[in-house]
Coordinates of C-alpha atoms in Angstrom, one line a residue:
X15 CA 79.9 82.6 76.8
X16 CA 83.3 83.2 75.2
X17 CA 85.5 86.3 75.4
X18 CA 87.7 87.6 73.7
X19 CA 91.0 89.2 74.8
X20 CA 92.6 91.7 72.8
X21 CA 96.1 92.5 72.7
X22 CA 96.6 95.2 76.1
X23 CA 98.6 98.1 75.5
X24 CA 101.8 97.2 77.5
X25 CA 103.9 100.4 77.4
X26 CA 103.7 104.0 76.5
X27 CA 105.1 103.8 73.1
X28 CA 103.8 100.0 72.0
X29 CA 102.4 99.2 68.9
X30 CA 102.3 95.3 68.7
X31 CA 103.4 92.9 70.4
X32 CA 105.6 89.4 69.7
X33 CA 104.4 85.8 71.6
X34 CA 107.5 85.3 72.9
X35 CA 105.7 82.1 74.5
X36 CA 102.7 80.5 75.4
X37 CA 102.0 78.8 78.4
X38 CA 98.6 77.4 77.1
X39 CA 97.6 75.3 73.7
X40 CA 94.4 75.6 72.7
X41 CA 91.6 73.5 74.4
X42 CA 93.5 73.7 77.6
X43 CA 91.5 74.9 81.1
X44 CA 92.0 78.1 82.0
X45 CA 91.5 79.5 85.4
X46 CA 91.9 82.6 86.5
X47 CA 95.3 83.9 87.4
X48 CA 97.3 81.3 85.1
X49 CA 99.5 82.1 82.9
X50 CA 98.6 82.5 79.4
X51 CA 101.3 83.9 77.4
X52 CA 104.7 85.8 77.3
X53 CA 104.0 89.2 75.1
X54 CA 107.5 91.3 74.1
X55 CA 107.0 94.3 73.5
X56 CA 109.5 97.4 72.3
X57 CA 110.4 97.9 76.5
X58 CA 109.8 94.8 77.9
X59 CA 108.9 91.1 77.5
X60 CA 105.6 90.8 80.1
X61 CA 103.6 87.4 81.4
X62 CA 99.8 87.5 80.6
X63 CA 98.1 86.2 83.0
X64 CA 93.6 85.0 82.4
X65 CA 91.2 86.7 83.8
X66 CA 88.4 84.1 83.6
X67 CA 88.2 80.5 84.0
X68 CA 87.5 78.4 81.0
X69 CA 88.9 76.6 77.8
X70 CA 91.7 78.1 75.4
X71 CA 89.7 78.3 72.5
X72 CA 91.8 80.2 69.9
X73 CA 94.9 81.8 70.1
X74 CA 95.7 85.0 67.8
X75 CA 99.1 84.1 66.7
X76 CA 102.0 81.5 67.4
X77 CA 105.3 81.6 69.1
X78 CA 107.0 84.2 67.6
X79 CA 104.4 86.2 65.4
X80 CA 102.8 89.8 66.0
X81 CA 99.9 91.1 66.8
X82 CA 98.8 95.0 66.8
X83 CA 97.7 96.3 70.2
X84 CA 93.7 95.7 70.2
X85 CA 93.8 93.0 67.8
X86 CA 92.8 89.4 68.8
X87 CA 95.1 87.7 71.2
X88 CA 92.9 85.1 72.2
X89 CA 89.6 83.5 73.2
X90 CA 88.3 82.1 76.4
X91 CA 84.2 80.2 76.6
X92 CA 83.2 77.0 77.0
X93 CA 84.3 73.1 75.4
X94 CA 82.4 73.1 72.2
X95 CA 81.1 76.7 72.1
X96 CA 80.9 78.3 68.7
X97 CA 83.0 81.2 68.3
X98 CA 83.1 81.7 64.3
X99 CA 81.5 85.0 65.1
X100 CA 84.0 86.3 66.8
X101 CA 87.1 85.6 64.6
X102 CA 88.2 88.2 62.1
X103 CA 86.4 91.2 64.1
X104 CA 87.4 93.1 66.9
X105 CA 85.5 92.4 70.0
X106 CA 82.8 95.5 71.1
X107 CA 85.2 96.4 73.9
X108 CA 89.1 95.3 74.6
X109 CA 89.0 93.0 77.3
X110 CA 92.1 92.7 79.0
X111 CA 94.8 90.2 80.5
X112 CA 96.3 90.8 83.9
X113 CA 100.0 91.8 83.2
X114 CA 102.9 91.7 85.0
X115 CA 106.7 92.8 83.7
X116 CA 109.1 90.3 84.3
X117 CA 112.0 90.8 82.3
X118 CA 113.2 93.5 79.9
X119 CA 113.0 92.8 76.1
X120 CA 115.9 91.9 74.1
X121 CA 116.7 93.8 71.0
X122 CA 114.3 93.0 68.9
X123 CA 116.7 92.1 65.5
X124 CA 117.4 89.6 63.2
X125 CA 118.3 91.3 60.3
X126 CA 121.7 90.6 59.2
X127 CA 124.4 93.2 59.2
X128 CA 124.5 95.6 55.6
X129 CA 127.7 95.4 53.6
X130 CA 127.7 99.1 53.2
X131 CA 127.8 99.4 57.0
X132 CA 127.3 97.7 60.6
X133 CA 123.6 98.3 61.9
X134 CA 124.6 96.9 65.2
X135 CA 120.9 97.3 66.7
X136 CA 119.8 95.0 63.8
X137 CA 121.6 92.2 64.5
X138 CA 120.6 89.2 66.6
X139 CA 123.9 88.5 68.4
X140 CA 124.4 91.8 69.2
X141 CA 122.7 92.7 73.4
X142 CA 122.9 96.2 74.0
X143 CA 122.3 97.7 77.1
X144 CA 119.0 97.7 78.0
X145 CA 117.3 100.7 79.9
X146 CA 115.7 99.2 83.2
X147 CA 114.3 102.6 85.1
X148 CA 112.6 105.7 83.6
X149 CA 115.9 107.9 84.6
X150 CA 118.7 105.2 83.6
X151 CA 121.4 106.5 81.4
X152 CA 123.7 104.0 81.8
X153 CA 124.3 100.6 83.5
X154 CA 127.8 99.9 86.0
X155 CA 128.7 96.1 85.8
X156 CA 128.0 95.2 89.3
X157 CA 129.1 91.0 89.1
X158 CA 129.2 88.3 86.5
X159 CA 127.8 84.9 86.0
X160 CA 129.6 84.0 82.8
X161 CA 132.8 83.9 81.6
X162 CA 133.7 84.6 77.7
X163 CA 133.5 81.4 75.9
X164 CA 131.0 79.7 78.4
X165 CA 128.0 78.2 76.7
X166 CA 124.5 80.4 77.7
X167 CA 121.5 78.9 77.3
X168 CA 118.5 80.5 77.3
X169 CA 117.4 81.9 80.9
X170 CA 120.7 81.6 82.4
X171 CA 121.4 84.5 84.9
X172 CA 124.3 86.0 83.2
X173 CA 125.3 89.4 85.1
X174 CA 124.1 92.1 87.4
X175 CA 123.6 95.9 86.4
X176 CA 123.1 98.3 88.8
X177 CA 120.9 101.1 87.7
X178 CA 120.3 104.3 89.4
X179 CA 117.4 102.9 91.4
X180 CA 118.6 99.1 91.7
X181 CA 120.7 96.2 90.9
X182 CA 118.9 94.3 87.7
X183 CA 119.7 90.7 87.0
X184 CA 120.0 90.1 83.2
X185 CA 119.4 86.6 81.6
X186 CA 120.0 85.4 78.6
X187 CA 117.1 85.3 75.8
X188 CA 118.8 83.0 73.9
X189 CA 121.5 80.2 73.2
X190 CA 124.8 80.1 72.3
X191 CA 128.7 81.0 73.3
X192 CA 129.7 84.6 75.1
X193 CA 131.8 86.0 72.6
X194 CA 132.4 89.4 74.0
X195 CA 131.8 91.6 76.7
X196 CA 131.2 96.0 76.7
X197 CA 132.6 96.1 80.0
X198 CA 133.9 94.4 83.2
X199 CA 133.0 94.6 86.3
X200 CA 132.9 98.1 87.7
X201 CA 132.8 100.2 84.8
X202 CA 129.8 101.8 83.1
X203 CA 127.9 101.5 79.9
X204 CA 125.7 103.9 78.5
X205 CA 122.1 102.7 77.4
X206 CA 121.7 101.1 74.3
X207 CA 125.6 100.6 74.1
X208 CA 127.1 97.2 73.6
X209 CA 127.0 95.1 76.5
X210 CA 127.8 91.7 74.4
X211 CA 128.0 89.2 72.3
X212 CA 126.2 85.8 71.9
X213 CA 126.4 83.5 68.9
X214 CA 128.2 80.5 67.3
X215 CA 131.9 80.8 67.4
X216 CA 134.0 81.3 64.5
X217 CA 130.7 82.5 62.3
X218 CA 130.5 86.2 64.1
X219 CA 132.7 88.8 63.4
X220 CA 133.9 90.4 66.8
X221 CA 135.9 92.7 65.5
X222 CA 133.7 94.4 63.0
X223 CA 130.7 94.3 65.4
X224 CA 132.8 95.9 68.3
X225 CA 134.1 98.6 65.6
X226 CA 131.1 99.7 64.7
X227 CA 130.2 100.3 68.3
X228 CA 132.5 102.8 68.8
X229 CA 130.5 105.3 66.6
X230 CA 128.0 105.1 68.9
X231 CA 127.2 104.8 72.5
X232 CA 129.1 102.6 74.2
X233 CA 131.7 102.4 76.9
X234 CA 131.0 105.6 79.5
X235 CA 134.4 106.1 81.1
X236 CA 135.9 105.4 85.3
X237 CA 134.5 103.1 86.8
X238 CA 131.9 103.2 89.9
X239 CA 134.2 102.1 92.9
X240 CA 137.7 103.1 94.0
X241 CA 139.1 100.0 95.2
X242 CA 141.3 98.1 92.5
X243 CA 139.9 94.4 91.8
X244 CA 142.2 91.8 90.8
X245 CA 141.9 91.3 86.9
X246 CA 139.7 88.7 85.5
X247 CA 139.3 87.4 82.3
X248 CA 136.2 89.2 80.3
X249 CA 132.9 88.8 80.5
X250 CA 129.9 88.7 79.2
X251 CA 125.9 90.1 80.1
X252 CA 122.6 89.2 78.0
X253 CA 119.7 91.1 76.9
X254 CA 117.2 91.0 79.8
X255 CA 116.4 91.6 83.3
X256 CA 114.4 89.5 85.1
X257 CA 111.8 90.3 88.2
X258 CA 113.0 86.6 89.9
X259 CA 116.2 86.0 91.9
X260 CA 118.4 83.3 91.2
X261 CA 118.8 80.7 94.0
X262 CA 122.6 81.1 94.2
X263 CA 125.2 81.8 97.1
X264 CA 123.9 84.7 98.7
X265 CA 120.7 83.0 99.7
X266 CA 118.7 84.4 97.2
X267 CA 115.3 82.8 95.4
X268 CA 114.3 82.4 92.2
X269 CA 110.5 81.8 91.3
X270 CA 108.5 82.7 88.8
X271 CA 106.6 86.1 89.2
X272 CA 103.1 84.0 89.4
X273 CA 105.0 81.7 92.2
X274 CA 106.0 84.5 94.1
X275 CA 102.1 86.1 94.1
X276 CA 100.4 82.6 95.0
X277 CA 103.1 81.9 97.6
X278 CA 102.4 85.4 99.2
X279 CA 98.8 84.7 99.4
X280 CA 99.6 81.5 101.2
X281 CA 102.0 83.3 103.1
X282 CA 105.0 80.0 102.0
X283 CA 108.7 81.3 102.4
X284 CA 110.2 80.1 98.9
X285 CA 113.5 79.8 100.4
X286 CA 112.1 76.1 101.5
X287 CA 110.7 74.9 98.2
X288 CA 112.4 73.1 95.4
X289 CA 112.0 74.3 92.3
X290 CA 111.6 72.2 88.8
X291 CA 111.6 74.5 86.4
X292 CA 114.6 75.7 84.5
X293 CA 117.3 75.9 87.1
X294 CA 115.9 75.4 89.5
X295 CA 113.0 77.6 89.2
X296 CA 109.8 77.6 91.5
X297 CA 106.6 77.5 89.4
X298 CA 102.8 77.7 89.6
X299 CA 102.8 73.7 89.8
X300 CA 105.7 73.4 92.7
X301 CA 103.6 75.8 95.2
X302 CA 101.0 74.0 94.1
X303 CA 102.2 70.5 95.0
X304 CA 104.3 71.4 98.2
X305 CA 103.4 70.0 101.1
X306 CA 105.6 71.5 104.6
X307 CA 107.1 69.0 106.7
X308 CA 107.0 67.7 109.9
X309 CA 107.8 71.0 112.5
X310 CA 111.4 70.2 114.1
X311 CA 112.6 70.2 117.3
X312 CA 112.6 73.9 119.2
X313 CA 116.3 75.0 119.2
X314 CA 118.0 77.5 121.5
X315 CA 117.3 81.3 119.9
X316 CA 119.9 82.4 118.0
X317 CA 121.8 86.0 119.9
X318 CA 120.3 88.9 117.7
X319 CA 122.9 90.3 115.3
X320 CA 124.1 93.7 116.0
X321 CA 125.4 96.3 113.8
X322 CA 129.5 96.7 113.2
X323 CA 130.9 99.8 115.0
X324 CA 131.4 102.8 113.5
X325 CA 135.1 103.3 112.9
X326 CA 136.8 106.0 114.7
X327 CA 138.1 109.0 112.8
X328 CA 141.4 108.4 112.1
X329 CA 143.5 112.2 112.8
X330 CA 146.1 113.3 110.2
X331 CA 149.1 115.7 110.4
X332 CA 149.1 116.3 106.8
X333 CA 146.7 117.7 104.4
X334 CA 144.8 115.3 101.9
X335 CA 141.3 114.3 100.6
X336 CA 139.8 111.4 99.3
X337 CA 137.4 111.4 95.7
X338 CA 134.8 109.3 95.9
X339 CA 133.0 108.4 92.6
X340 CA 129.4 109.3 92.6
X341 CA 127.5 106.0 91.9
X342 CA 124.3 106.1 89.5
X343 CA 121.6 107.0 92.3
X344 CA 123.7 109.6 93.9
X345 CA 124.2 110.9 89.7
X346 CA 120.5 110.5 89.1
X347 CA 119.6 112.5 92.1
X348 CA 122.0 115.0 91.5
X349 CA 120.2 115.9 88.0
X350 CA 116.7 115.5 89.4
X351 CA 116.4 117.6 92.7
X352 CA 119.0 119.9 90.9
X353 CA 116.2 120.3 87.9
X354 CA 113.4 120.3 90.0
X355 CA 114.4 122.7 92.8
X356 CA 115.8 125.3 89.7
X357 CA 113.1 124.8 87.8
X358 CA 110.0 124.4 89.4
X359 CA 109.1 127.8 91.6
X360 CA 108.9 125.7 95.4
X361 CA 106.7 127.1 98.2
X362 CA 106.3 126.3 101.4
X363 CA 103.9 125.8 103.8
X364 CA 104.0 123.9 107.5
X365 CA 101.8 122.8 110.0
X366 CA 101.2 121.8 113.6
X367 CA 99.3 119.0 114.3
X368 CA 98.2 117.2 117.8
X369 CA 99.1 114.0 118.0
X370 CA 97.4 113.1 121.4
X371 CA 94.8 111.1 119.3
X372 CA 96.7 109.4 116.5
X373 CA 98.7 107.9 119.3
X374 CA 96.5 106.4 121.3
X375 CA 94.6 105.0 118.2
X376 CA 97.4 103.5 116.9
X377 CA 98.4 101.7 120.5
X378 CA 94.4 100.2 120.0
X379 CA 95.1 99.2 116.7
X380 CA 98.2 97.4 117.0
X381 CA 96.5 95.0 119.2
X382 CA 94.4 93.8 116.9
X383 CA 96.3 94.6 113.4
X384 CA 98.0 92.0 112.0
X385 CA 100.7 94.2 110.8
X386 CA 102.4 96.3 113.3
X387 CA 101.3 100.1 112.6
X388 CA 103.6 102.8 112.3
X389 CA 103.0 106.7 112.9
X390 CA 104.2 107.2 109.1
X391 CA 101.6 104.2 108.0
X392 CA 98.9 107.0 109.6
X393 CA 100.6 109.7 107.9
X394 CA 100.3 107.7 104.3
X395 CA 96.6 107.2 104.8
X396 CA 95.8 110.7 106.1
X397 CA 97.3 111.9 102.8
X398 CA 95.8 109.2 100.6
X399 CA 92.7 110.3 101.6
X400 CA 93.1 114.0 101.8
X401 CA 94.4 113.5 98.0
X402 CA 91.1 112.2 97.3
X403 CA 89.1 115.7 98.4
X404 CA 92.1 117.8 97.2
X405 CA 92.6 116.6 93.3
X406 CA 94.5 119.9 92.4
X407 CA 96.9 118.4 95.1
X408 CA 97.5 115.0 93.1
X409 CA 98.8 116.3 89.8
X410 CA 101.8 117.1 88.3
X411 CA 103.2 119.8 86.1
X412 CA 103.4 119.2 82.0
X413 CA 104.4 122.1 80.5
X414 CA 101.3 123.1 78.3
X415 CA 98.9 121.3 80.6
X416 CA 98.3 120.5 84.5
X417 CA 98.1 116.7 84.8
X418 CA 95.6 115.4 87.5
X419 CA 95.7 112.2 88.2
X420 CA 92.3 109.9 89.5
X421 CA 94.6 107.2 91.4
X422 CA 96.7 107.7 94.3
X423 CA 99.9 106.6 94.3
X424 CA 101.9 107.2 97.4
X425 CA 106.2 107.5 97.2
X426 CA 107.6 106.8 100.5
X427 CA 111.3 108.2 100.5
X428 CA 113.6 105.7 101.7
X429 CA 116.9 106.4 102.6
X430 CA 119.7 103.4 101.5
X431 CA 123.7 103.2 101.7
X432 CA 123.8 105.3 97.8
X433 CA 121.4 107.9 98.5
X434 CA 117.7 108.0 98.5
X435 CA 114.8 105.5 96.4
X436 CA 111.0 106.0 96.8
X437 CA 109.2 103.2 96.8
X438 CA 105.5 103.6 95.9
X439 CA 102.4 102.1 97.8
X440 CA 99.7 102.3 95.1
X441 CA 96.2 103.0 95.3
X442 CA 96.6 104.3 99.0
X443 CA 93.3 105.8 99.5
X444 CA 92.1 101.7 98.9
X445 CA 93.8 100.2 100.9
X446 CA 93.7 99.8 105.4
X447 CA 96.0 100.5 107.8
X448 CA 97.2 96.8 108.1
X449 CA 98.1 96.7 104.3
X450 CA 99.3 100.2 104.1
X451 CA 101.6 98.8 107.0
X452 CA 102.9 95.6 105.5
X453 CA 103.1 96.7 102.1
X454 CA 105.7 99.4 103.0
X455 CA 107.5 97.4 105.4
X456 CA 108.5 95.2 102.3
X457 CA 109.3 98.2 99.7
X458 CA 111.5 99.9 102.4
X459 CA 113.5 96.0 102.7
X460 CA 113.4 95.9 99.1
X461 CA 114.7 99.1 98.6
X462 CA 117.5 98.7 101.2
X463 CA 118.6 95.9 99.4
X464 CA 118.3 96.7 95.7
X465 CA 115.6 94.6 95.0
X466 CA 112.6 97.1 94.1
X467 CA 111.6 96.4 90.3
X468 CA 110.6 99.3 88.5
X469 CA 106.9 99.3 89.3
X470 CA 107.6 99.7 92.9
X471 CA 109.5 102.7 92.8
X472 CA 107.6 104.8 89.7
X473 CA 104.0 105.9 89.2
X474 CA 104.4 108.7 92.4
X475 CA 101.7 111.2 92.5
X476 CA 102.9 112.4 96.1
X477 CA 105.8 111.5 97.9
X478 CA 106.6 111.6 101.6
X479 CA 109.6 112.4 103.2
X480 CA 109.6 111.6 107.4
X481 CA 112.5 112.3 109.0
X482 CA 111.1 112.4 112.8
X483 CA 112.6 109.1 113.8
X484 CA 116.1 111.1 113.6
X485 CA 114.8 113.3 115.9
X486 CA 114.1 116.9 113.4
X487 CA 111.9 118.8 114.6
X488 CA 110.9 120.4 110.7
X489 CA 112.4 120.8 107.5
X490 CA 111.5 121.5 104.1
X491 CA 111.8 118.5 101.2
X492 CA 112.6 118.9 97.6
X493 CA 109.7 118.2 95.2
X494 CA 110.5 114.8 93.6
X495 CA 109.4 114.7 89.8
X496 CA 106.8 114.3 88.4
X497 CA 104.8 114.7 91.5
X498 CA 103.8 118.8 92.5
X499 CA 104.3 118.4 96.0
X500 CA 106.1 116.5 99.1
X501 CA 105.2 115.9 102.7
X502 CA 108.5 116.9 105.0
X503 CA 107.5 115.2 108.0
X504 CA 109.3 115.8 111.4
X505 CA 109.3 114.2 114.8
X506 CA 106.4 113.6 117.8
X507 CA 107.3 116.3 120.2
X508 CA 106.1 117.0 123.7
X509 CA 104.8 120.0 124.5
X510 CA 103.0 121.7 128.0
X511 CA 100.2 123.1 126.6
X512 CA 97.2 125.2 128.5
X513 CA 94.4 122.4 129.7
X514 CA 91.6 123.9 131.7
X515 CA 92.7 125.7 134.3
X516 CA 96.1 124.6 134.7
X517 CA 98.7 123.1 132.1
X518 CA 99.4 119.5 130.7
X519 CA 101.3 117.6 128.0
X520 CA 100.2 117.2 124.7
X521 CA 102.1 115.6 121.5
X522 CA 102.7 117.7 118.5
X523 CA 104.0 116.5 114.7
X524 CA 105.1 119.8 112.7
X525 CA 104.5 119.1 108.7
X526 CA 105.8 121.5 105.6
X527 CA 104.2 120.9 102.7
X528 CA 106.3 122.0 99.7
X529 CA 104.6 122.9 96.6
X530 CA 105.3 123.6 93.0
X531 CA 103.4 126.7 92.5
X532 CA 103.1 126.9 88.6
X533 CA 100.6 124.1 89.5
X534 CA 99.2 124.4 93.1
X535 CA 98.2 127.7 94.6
X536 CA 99.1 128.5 98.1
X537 CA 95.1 128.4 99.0
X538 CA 94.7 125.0 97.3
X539 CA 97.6 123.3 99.8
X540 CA 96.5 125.0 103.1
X541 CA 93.2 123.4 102.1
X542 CA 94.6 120.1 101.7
X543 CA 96.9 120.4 104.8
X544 CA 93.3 122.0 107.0
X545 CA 91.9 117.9 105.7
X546 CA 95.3 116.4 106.4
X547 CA 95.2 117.6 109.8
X548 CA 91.4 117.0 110.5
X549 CA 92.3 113.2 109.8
X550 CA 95.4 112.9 111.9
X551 CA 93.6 114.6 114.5
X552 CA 90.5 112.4 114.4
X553 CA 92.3 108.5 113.3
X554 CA 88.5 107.4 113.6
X555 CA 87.6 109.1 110.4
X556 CA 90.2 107.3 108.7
X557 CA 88.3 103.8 109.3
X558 CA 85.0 105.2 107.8

C-alpha cells in the first residue's frame, strides 16, 4: 500500500522547505535507508533518507521548489498502484523521512540588490557567515582552500571556521569566481557578517556590496592567536558547512553522511576506499561495490608514539607577562558557567558509594564485551537509568515553566587543548554497556579533535563531569545549560573499612550532585542519588 511522506519539520523555527536535490526520479526502487532527497531549510540543508522499501511514485515538488512543513513531499507503494487518492490531501498522519544534517544552508537570496539601498542578505553572491552551534557568535578563520580569483564550483571545500565547540568545514553551494573575502586567516567574523563573495567577475560590484557591510555585522576585531603569520593574498569561504571530511593532506576522509553510517555497520575504514563522487567523494554505491584486498605480509610493529615533553619553565630576572587571546570555546564558556553559576541558585549534595561490586563486574564484563568498559561507561548507565525513575531530575529550567524531558540524553564533559566540549550519548537509558562504551570512546576522539558536528555535542538533559582518573578525591561541577543538574565524579579510593570482626579493604567513589534549585528540590536529588547508588552498588540490576 503506498505512503505518503510529508514534509518533517527540520528545525525549531521552519516553515517550508526548498529541494535542494533529489537523489530519486520517480518510478525508481526505494529501499530503506537510501537517500531520497536534499531539503534546505532556514538553518540547514538536511539529506532525507526512506523509510520503506518500494517505488518513487510522486514527488511533491522539483529541484528548487517549496513545500510547507506537513505538506506532501512524496509517495512510496507499489509499480502500478493507484494513488489519485492521495494527491491534493494531506495524509491522516505525517509520516516521516529519516533525517540527517549535513551541511548548513546558504543564504537563502536571489533577489537583486534595491537602488535605494544594499540588502546584502538578499543577494545571491553575497555568503554571510553562517551560525554552526547553538552558542556561536562569531566564526575565527581557521585555514583556506581558495584563493581570491580561483574558480569554485559547487561542493568544493573552501575554508575552515572554528566555532566555539569545533572546527566547521564550509563548501561552496554554488559556482563561480571568489571575488572577496570578510577576513583572513586568524581573525574573527561575527555571525551573519560577510564572509564572501562568489559570482561572475566584472558583473558584481565589490565595493558597494563590502560598503554596505560595514552598517552591519561584520568584521569582529584581534585576531584568535598571537603568533604573526606571514601575509598571504585574500581569501575566500562559502556558505556551508558540511558533516564529511575532505580527503586532503592531513589524512582526513570525505564520504557522504549515508557512506559513513553503512560503512560503520560493516565496520570498513574509509581511509582505504576510493571514492567516485565529486572529488573524490565516497558514496552509498562505492561501499557498496568494494571489495578488500588480498591481506599483506605481517610487518614488524611500529614503536608506539609517545607524547613530546613538557618544556621546562624557563626563570626570568625581570618582571613580564604574556596575553593570551581567549579563543571561541574558552569565550563561550566564560559567558555560560558565568550565567549559569550567577544565575541559577546551585546546591549541592555528595555521596559515598562502594565500589567493591561495580569493579568486579566490570573485570567479568570486559571479557566478554566487545567494547572495553570503563568505570565512567557504568557511571553513564547508572544515571541513565536513575533519570528514568527520577523525571523531576531530567528537566531543565524555562523561566515560566519546568521543562521535563521523556528522553535521556547523557553530556559527557570532555576536556580538549581550548577548554571543555560535552559530547552527548543519546538515549542512554536504551542503550548496553558495550554501546554506551564505544559510542563515547568515539565522541571523546571527536571532540579532542574538533570533529563533533552539532548533534553530538547538544540535546544534554544531564551532563557528567569525572575527574577521578586525575586522581580528586571530590569536587563540585558547574551546572551546564540547559540541563538542572551535573554529576562531579571523583576517583576509586581505598579505604579499611570494619568487616566482621576484624577490618578489610573496600573501594569507595565520592559523587556531588549539583542542582539548580528553582527546579529540583534538595529531597528530589537525594532520591535520585539513594537509585544512583543502589545501581552502582548492585551492576546486576543494570543488565535487567
Amino acid at each position: 500500500m503506498a505512503e505518503v511522506i510529508l514534509m518533517p519539520r527540520l528545525s525549531d523555527t521552519m516553515t517550508e522547505g526548498v529541494i535542494a536535490a533529489w537523489h530519486k526520479k520517480v518510478g525508481d526502487p526505494v529501499k530503506k535507508g537510501d537517500l531520497l532527497a536534499e531539503v534546505e531549510t532556514d538553518k540547514a540543508t538536511m539529506e532525507l533518507e526512506s523509510y520503506k522499501d518500494g517505488i518513487l511514485l510522486h514527488t511533491g515538488a522539483d529541484k528548487g521548489g517549496k513545500i510547507q512543513v506537513n505538506d506532501l513531499l512524496a509517495i512510496i507503494g507499489n509499480a502500478g498502484e493507484d494513488i489519485s487518492g492521495l494527491l491534493g490531501a494531506p495524509a491522516a498522519a505525517p509520516a516521516t523521512a529519516e533525517k540527517k544534517e549535513t551541511k548548513q544552508a546558504a543564504p537563502a537570496a536571489t533577489a537583486a540588490p534595491a537602488k535605494t539601498g544594499l540588502d546584502i542578505s538578499k543577494m545571491e553572491e553575497v555568503v554571510l557567515m553562517p551560525r554552526l552551534s547553538d552558542t556561536m557568535e562569531a566564526g575565527v578563520i581557521a585555514s583556506w582552500h581558495k584563493n581570491v580569483g580561483d574558480p569554485v564550483k559547487k561542493g568544493d571545500i573552501l575554508a575552515e571556521i572554528e566555532t566555539d565547540k569545533a572546527t566547521m568545514e564550509l563548501e561552496s553551494y554554488k559556482n563561480g569566481t571568489l571575488l572577496y573575502a570578510g577576513a583572513q586567516k586568524g581573525e574573527k567574523i561575527l555571525v551573519n557578517g560577510l564572509l564572501c563573495i562568489i559570482g561572475e567577475k566584472g558583473k558584481v560590484d565589490v565595493d558597494a556590496i563590502v560598503a554596505a557591510s560595514k552598517s552591519g555585522p561584520v568584521t569582529a576585531p584581534a585576531a584568535v592567536e598571537t603568533s604573526t603569520a606571514p601575509s598571504a593574498p585574500a581569501t575566500a569561504a562559502a556558505a556551508t558547512a558540511t558533516a564529511v571530511v575532505t580527503a586532503a593532506e592531513n589524512g582526513r576522509v570525505k564520504a557522504s553522511p549515508l557512506a559513513k553510517k553503512i560503512a560503520k555497520e560493516k565496520g570498513l575504514d574509509l581511509r582505504l576506499l576510493q571514492g567516485t563522487g565529486d572529488g573524490g567523494r565516497i558514496t552509498k554505491a562505492d561501499i557498496d561495490n568494494y571489495k578488500p584486498a588480498a591481506p599483506a605480509a605481517p610487518t614488524a610493529a611500529a614503536p608506539t608514539a609517545t607524547a613530546a615533553p613538557v618544556a621546562a619553565f624557563a626563570g626570568s630576572t625581570e618582571e613580564g607577562y604574556t596575553d593570551i587571546p581567549n579563543s571561541q570555546m574558552r569565550n563561550v564558556i566564560a559567558k555560560r558557567l558565568g550565567e549559569s553559576k550567577f544565575g541559577a541558585p546551585h546546591f549541592y549534595l555528595t555521596m559515598e558509594i562502594n565500589m567493591d561490586n561495580a569493579m568486579a563486574a566490570r573485570t567479568q564484563l570486559n571479557e566478554i564485551s566487545p567494547a572495553k568498559i570503563s568505570f565512567n561507561d557504568l557511571v553513564v548507565k547508572a544515571v541513565a537509568l536513575a533519570l528514568r525513575q527520577h523525571p523531576a531530575i531530567n528537566a531543565s529550567w524555562m523561566g515560566d515553566k519546568i521543562r521535563r524531558y521523556s528522553h535521556i540524553h547523557i553530556g559527557i564533559a570532555v576536556a580538549i587543548e581550548d577548554g571543555l566540549i560535552v559530547p552527548v550519548v543519546r538515549f542512554a537509558d536504551q542503550k548496553t554497556l558495550p554501546q554506551i562504551a564505544s559510542e563515547s570512546k568515539e565522541l571523546a576522539g571527536k571532540a579532542k579533535n574538533k570533529k563533533l558536528q552539532p548533534s553530538e555535542f547538544t540535546g544534554n538533559t544531564f551532563t557528567i563531569s569525572n575527574l577521578g582518573m586525575m586522581d580528586i578525591d571530590e569536587f563540585t561541577a558547574i551546572i551546564n545549560p540547559p540541563d538542572s543538574c551535573i554529576l562531579a565524579v571523583g576517583r576509586i579510593k581505598e579505604t579499611v573499612v570494619r568487616k566482621g570482626d576484624g577490618f578489610g579493604v573496600s573501594n569507595f567513589m565520592k559523587v556531588t550532585l549539583s542542582c539548580d534549585h528553582r527546579s529540583v528540590d534538595g529531597a528530589s536529588g537525594a532520591a535520585f542519588l539513594q537509585t544512583f547508588k543502589k545501581y552502582l552498588e548492585n551492576p546486576i540490576t543494570m543488565l535487567l
